[in-house]
Amino acid sequence: MAVNETERRAMSRALELATLGPRGVNPQVGAVILAPDGEIIAEGWHHGAGTPHAEVDALSKLAPGAARGATAVVTLEPCNHTGRTGPCALALIEAGVSRVVYALDDPGAVSGGGAERLRSAGVSVDAGEQADVAHRIIEGWLTAQRLGRPHVTVKWAQSLDGRAAASDGSSQWITGSAARADVHRRRADADAIAVGTGTVLTDDPSLTARDGDALFEDQPVPVVIGSRTTPEEAAIRRHPQAPLFYDTHDLHAVLADLHSRGIQSVFVEGGPTLASAFVAAGLVDRVLAYIAPVLLGGDRLALTDIGVSSIDAAHRLTIEEWLPLGADLLAIAAPAHSPEEGI
């Protein structure tokens, strides 16, 4: 049975609801319950660990029997396991729901399988509606489920000829205000923001996410990687979130520790050395390259040695989007192969 226009609109609403939930060890999920005539009769979302999942949150707002024959539209496949809460697939079956439309399959070995359980109970199931949008909302959680580490985005700003700074080291500002505002919005969407000690000592960044002069409500945890000491008067020490310092060059160990702290997305912004290290280690899930229409020349490259000695060894990317930002251009790219292989 094909997804109809009413169900598509309901999925758009469910995706909006998903973003109301907190980021954390559980995915952000939204749900909408449609009556047989297509009217929305209940909405829900996941409010955090230990609380009812989105489907159950929506069902809880209905009188007993009110969901019989209804359609549940959910952003993630209803779970099929008992944790702090019971399986959502079973809750939908017991409520009498006759159809389920969801966006993304649950990748969990334990929690997955809800769709098959629903079909076995005679429930009509359709998957994949607006999967790309749903993926963007919970990509950190999905990466953590697949790879056991946070989702890593590496960002840099460069001149048209690939330089991150002029010969004297100055780099403020290569890009314009629209590009810088875009960076801050993306910072606010990340759980953590990482720089190297070189960037801290050279630029003294605050690493906050700002909306003009004001701070966004959500602030990434600042992470400093490297063996040099961060001065006590450094701006990063005044960040709203307590900084994390890693006296190591072992990026796998850093990501493992961040993962253990519940951090599921990391925004790497800390200069060519750190960006290149993440690329060379195969630990990049997305690249954000802000390209300004200026020429700088010199040797201050946006990336340094990433372990490529011949064209055959090049790290191939797939462009997801070209986004104009004032006079600048943002290239959003991801590995051309599976994330498990690394960039």
Coordinates of C-alpha atoms in Angstrom, one line a residue:
M1 CA 0.0 0.0 0.0
A2 CA 1.5 3.3 -1.1
V3 CA 2.0 6.2 1.3
N4 CA -0.7 8.8 0.6
E5 CA -0.5 12.6 0.9
T6 CA -2.2 12.7 4.3
E7 CA 0.4 10.3 5.6
R8 CA 3.2 12.4 4.1
R9 CA 1.9 15.5 5.8
A10 CA 1.7 13.5 9.1
M11 CA 5.3 12.5 8.6
S12 CA 6.4 16.1 8.2
R13 CA 4.7 16.8 11.5
A14 CA 6.2 13.8 13.2
L15 CA 9.7 15.0 12.1
E16 CA 8.9 18.4 13.6
L17 CA 7.9 16.7 16.8
A18 CA 11.0 14.6 16.9
T19 CA 13.2 17.8 17.2
L20 CA 11.4 18.7 20.4
G21 CA 13.0 15.8 22.2
P22 CA 16.5 16.1 23.8
R23 CA 19.6 14.8 22.0
G24 CA 21.3 12.0 24.1
V25 CA 21.7 8.3 24.3
N26 CA 18.3 7.8 22.9
P27 CA 17.2 9.0 19.4
Q28 CA 14.8 11.9 18.8
V29 CA 11.6 10.4 17.6
G30 CA 8.2 11.9 16.8
A31 CA 4.8 10.2 16.2
V32 CA 1.4 11.1 14.8
I33 CA -1.7 9.0 15.1
L34 CA -4.3 9.3 12.3
A35 CA -7.9 8.3 12.5
P36 CA -9.2 6.2 9.6
D37 CA -10.5 9.4 8.0
G38 CA -7.1 11.0 8.1
E39 CA -7.7 13.3 11.0
I40 CA -4.8 13.7 13.5
I41 CA -6.1 12.4 16.9
A42 CA -2.8 12.3 18.8
E43 CA 0.8 13.4 18.7
G44 CA 3.9 12.5 20.8
W45 CA 7.6 12.5 21.0
H46 CA 10.3 11.0 23.1
H47 CA 11.1 13.2 26.0
G48 CA 14.3 11.5 27.1
A49 CA 15.8 8.4 28.6
G50 CA 13.4 6.4 30.7
T51 CA 10.3 8.2 29.4
P52 CA 7.7 6.6 27.1
H53 CA 8.8 6.4 23.4
A54 CA 7.1 8.6 20.9
E55 CA 4.4 6.1 19.9
V56 CA 3.4 5.3 23.5
D57 CA 3.5 9.0 24.3
A58 CA 1.0 9.6 21.5
L59 CA -1.2 6.6 22.4
S60 CA -1.3 7.7 26.1
K61 CA -3.3 10.8 25.0
L62 CA -6.2 8.6 23.6
A63 CA -9.0 6.9 25.4
P64 CA -8.9 3.1 25.4
G65 CA -10.0 1.8 22.0
A66 CA -9.6 5.1 20.3
A67 CA -6.6 4.0 18.2
R68 CA -8.4 0.9 16.8
G69 CA -8.1 1.0 13.0
A70 CA -5.8 4.1 13.2
T71 CA -2.5 4.7 11.4
A72 CA 0.7 5.5 13.3
V73 CA 3.2 7.7 11.5
V74 CA 6.6 7.5 13.2
T75 CA 10.1 8.8 12.3
L76 CA 11.9 5.6 13.4
E77 CA 10.8 1.9 13.2
P78 CA 8.9 1.0 16.3
C79 CA 11.2 -0.8 18.7
N80 CA 10.8 -4.5 19.4
H81 CA 12.5 -4.9 22.8
T82 CA 11.9 -4.2 26.5
G83 CA 14.3 -1.8 28.2
R84 CA 13.2 0.9 30.6
T85 CA 9.9 0.8 28.6
G86 CA 8.1 -1.9 26.7
P87 CA 8.3 -2.6 23.0
C88 CA 6.4 0.0 21.0
A89 CA 5.5 -2.5 18.3
L90 CA 3.5 -4.5 20.8
A91 CA 1.9 -1.3 22.2
L92 CA 0.7 -0.4 18.7
I93 CA -0.6 -3.9 18.1
E94 CA -2.5 -4.0 21.5
A95 CA -4.0 -0.5 20.7
G96 CA -5.5 -1.9 17.5
V97 CA -3.5 0.2 15.1
S98 CA -4.0 -1.2 11.6
R99 CA -1.2 0.6 9.7
V100 CA 2.2 2.0 10.5
V101 CA 4.3 4.3 8.3
Y102 CA 7.9 5.0 9.4
A103 CA 10.9 6.8 8.0
L104 CA 14.0 4.9 9.2
D105 CA 14.8 1.3 10.1
D106 CA 16.1 0.8 13.6
P107 CA 19.7 -0.4 13.2
G108 CA 19.8 -1.9 16.7
A109 CA 20.4 -5.7 16.9
V110 CA 18.2 -5.8 20.0
S111 CA 15.7 -3.0 19.4
G112 CA 15.2 -3.6 15.6
G113 CA 12.7 -6.0 14.1
G114 CA 9.6 -4.0 15.1
A115 CA 8.3 -3.9 11.5
E116 CA 8.4 -7.6 11.1
R117 CA 6.5 -8.1 14.4
L118 CA 3.9 -5.6 13.2
R119 CA 3.5 -7.4 9.9
S120 CA 3.2 -10.8 11.7
A121 CA 0.3 -9.3 13.6
G122 CA -1.5 -8.3 10.4
V123 CA -0.5 -4.6 10.6
S124 CA 0.2 -2.9 7.2
V125 CA 3.7 -1.4 7.3
D126 CA 5.4 1.1 4.9
A127 CA 9.0 2.3 5.5
G128 CA 11.2 5.0 4.0
E129 CA 8.9 8.0 3.9
Q130 CA 11.2 11.1 4.2
A131 CA 14.0 8.9 5.4
D132 CA 16.6 11.5 4.4
V133 CA 15.1 14.2 6.7
A134 CA 14.8 11.7 9.6
H135 CA 18.4 10.6 9.0
R136 CA 19.7 14.2 9.4
I137 CA 17.8 14.6 12.7
I138 CA 19.4 11.5 14.4
E139 CA 22.5 10.9 12.3
G140 CA 24.7 11.2 15.5
W141 CA 22.6 8.5 17.2
L142 CA 22.8 6.3 14.1
T143 CA 26.5 6.6 13.8
A144 CA 26.9 5.8 17.5
Q145 CA 24.8 2.7 16.9
R146 CA 26.7 1.5 13.9
L147 CA 30.3 2.5 14.8
G148 CA 30.3 2.9 18.6
R149 CA 31.6 6.5 18.3
P150 CA 30.2 10.0 17.7
H151 CA 29.3 11.3 14.3
V152 CA 32.2 13.5 13.2
T153 CA 31.9 16.6 11.1
V154 CA 35.1 18.4 10.0
K155 CA 34.7 22.0 9.1
W156 CA 37.1 24.5 7.6
A157 CA 37.0 27.8 5.8
Q158 CA 39.3 28.3 2.8
S159 CA 40.2 30.6 0.0
L160 CA 39.4 29.6 -3.6
D161 CA 43.0 28.3 -3.9
G162 CA 42.7 26.1 -0.8
R163 CA 44.4 28.3 1.9
A164 CA 43.1 28.5 5.5
A165 CA 45.2 31.7 6.3
A166 CA 47.4 34.3 4.7
S167 CA 51.2 33.9 4.9
D168 CA 51.4 35.8 8.2
G169 CA 48.9 33.4 9.7
S170 CA 45.9 35.8 9.7
S171 CA 42.6 34.2 8.8
Q172 CA 39.8 36.5 10.2
W173 CA 37.9 36.7 8.1
I174 CA 38.3 34.6 5.0
T175 CA 34.5 34.1 4.7
G176 CA 31.7 36.6 5.1
S177 CA 29.0 37.1 7.8
A178 CA 26.4 34.7 6.2
A179 CA 29.0 31.8 6.2
R180 CA 30.0 32.6 9.8
A181 CA 26.3 32.6 10.9
D182 CA 25.8 29.2 9.3
V183 CA 28.8 27.9 11.2
H184 CA 27.3 29.0 14.5
R185 CA 23.9 27.4 13.7
R186 CA 25.7 24.1 13.0
R187 CA 27.8 24.4 16.2
A188 CA 24.5 24.7 18.2
D189 CA 23.4 21.4 16.6
A190 CA 26.5 19.5 17.7
D191 CA 27.0 17.9 21.1
A192 CA 30.7 18.8 21.2
I193 CA 33.1 21.1 19.3
A194 CA 36.8 20.1 19.0
V195 CA 39.9 22.1 18.4
G196 CA 43.6 21.4 18.8
T197 CA 45.8 23.2 21.3
G198 CA 47.5 25.1 18.5
T199 CA 44.2 26.8 17.6
V200 CA 43.6 27.6 21.3
L201 CA 47.0 29.2 21.7
T202 CA 46.9 31.1 18.4
D203 CA 43.3 32.2 18.1
D204 CA 42.0 32.0 21.7
P205 CA 38.5 30.9 20.5
S206 CA 35.5 31.0 22.8
L207 CA 33.9 28.0 20.9
T208 CA 30.4 29.2 21.7
A209 CA 27.4 29.0 19.4
R210 CA 26.1 32.5 18.9
D211 CA 23.0 34.0 17.3
G212 CA 24.3 37.5 16.6
D213 CA 25.5 38.8 19.9
A214 CA 23.4 36.3 21.9
L215 CA 24.2 32.7 22.8
F216 CA 22.1 29.9 21.4
E217 CA 20.3 27.9 24.1
D218 CA 22.1 24.7 23.1
Q219 CA 25.9 25.0 23.5
P220 CA 28.4 22.3 22.4
V221 CA 30.8 20.9 24.9
P222 CA 34.3 22.4 24.1
V223 CA 37.0 19.8 23.5
V224 CA 40.7 20.5 23.3
I225 CA 43.0 17.9 21.9
G226 CA 46.8 18.0 22.2
S227 CA 49.7 18.0 24.7
R228 CA 50.2 21.8 25.1
T229 CA 48.7 23.4 28.2
T230 CA 45.6 25.7 27.8
P231 CA 46.2 28.9 29.7
E232 CA 44.0 29.6 32.7
E233 CA 42.9 32.9 31.1
A234 CA 41.9 31.3 27.8
A235 CA 38.4 32.2 26.5
I236 CA 37.5 28.5 26.3
R237 CA 37.6 28.2 30.1
R238 CA 34.7 30.7 30.3
H239 CA 32.5 28.6 28.0
P240 CA 29.0 27.8 29.4
Q241 CA 29.9 24.1 29.2
A242 CA 32.9 22.7 31.1
P243 CA 35.7 22.0 28.6
L244 CA 37.2 18.6 28.2
F245 CA 41.0 18.4 27.7
Y246 CA 42.7 15.4 26.1
D247 CA 46.5 15.2 26.4
T248 CA 46.8 12.8 23.5
H249 CA 47.0 12.4 19.8
D250 CA 45.0 9.2 19.8
L251 CA 41.7 10.4 18.2
H252 CA 40.1 6.9 18.5
A253 CA 40.6 7.1 22.3
V254 CA 39.2 10.6 22.4
L255 CA 36.1 9.6 20.5
A256 CA 35.7 6.5 22.6
D257 CA 35.7 8.6 25.8
L258 CA 33.3 11.2 24.3
H259 CA 31.0 8.3 23.3
S260 CA 31.1 7.0 26.9
R261 CA 29.9 10.4 28.0
G262 CA 26.8 10.3 25.8
I263 CA 28.2 12.7 23.1
Q264 CA 26.9 11.6 19.7
S265 CA 28.1 14.4 17.4
V266 CA 31.4 16.2 17.2
F267 CA 32.1 19.4 15.2
V268 CA 35.8 19.5 14.5
E269 CA 36.8 23.1 13.9
G270 CA 40.3 23.2 15.2
G271 CA 42.7 24.1 12.3
P272 CA 44.5 22.3 9.5
T273 CA 46.5 20.0 11.8
L274 CA 43.5 18.6 13.7
A275 CA 41.3 18.4 10.6
S276 CA 44.0 16.5 8.7
A277 CA 44.5 14.1 11.6
F278 CA 40.8 13.2 11.6
V279 CA 40.8 12.7 7.8
A280 CA 44.0 10.6 7.9
A281 CA 42.6 8.5 10.7
G282 CA 39.4 7.7 8.7
L283 CA 37.2 9.3 11.3
V284 CA 35.2 11.8 9.3
D285 CA 31.5 11.3 8.4
R286 CA 30.9 14.7 6.9
V287 CA 33.0 17.6 5.5
L288 CA 31.9 21.2 5.5
A289 CA 34.2 23.3 3.3
Y290 CA 33.3 27.0 3.3
I291 CA 34.9 28.5 0.2
A292 CA 35.5 32.2 -0.2
P293 CA 36.2 33.9 -3.6
V294 CA 39.6 35.2 -2.6
L295 CA 43.1 34.1 -3.5
L296 CA 45.9 33.9 -0.8
G297 CA 48.7 31.8 -2.2
G298 CA 51.4 30.6 0.2
D299 CA 51.6 27.4 2.1
R300 CA 48.9 27.8 4.8
L301 CA 46.8 25.0 3.3
A302 CA 43.3 24.1 4.7
L303 CA 44.5 20.5 4.9
T304 CA 48.1 19.2 5.3
D305 CA 49.3 15.6 5.1
I306 CA 46.4 13.2 5.1
G307 CA 48.4 10.1 4.0
V308 CA 47.7 10.4 0.3
S309 CA 50.8 9.7 -1.8
S310 CA 49.2 9.1 -5.2
I311 CA 45.9 9.9 -6.9
D312 CA 44.8 6.3 -6.5
A313 CA 44.8 6.8 -2.7
A314 CA 42.7 10.0 -2.8
H315 CA 39.9 10.3 -0.3
R316 CA 36.8 10.3 -2.5
L317 CA 33.8 12.3 -1.4
T318 CA 30.2 12.6 -2.6
I319 CA 28.8 16.2 -2.6
E320 CA 25.5 16.2 -0.7
E321 CA 24.8 19.9 -1.3
W322 CA 26.3 23.1 -2.7
L323 CA 25.0 25.9 -0.5
P324 CA 25.5 29.6 -1.5
L325 CA 26.1 31.8 1.6
G326 CA 26.4 35.4 0.5
A327 CA 29.5 35.7 -1.6
D328 CA 30.8 32.3 -0.3
L329 CA 29.9 28.7 -1.1
L330 CA 29.5 25.8 1.3
A331 CA 30.4 22.3 0.0
I332 CA 28.7 19.6 2.2
A333 CA 30.2 16.3 1.4
A334 CA 30.4 12.7 2.8
P335 CA 32.6 9.7 2.2
A336 CA 31.8 8.1 -1.2
H337 CA 31.9 4.7 0.4
S338 CA 30.3 3.3 3.6
P339 CA 31.1 5.1 6.9
E340 CA 32.5 1.9 8.3
E341 CA 35.5 2.2 5.9
G342 CA 36.3 5.7 7.0
I343 CA 36.9 8.7 4.8

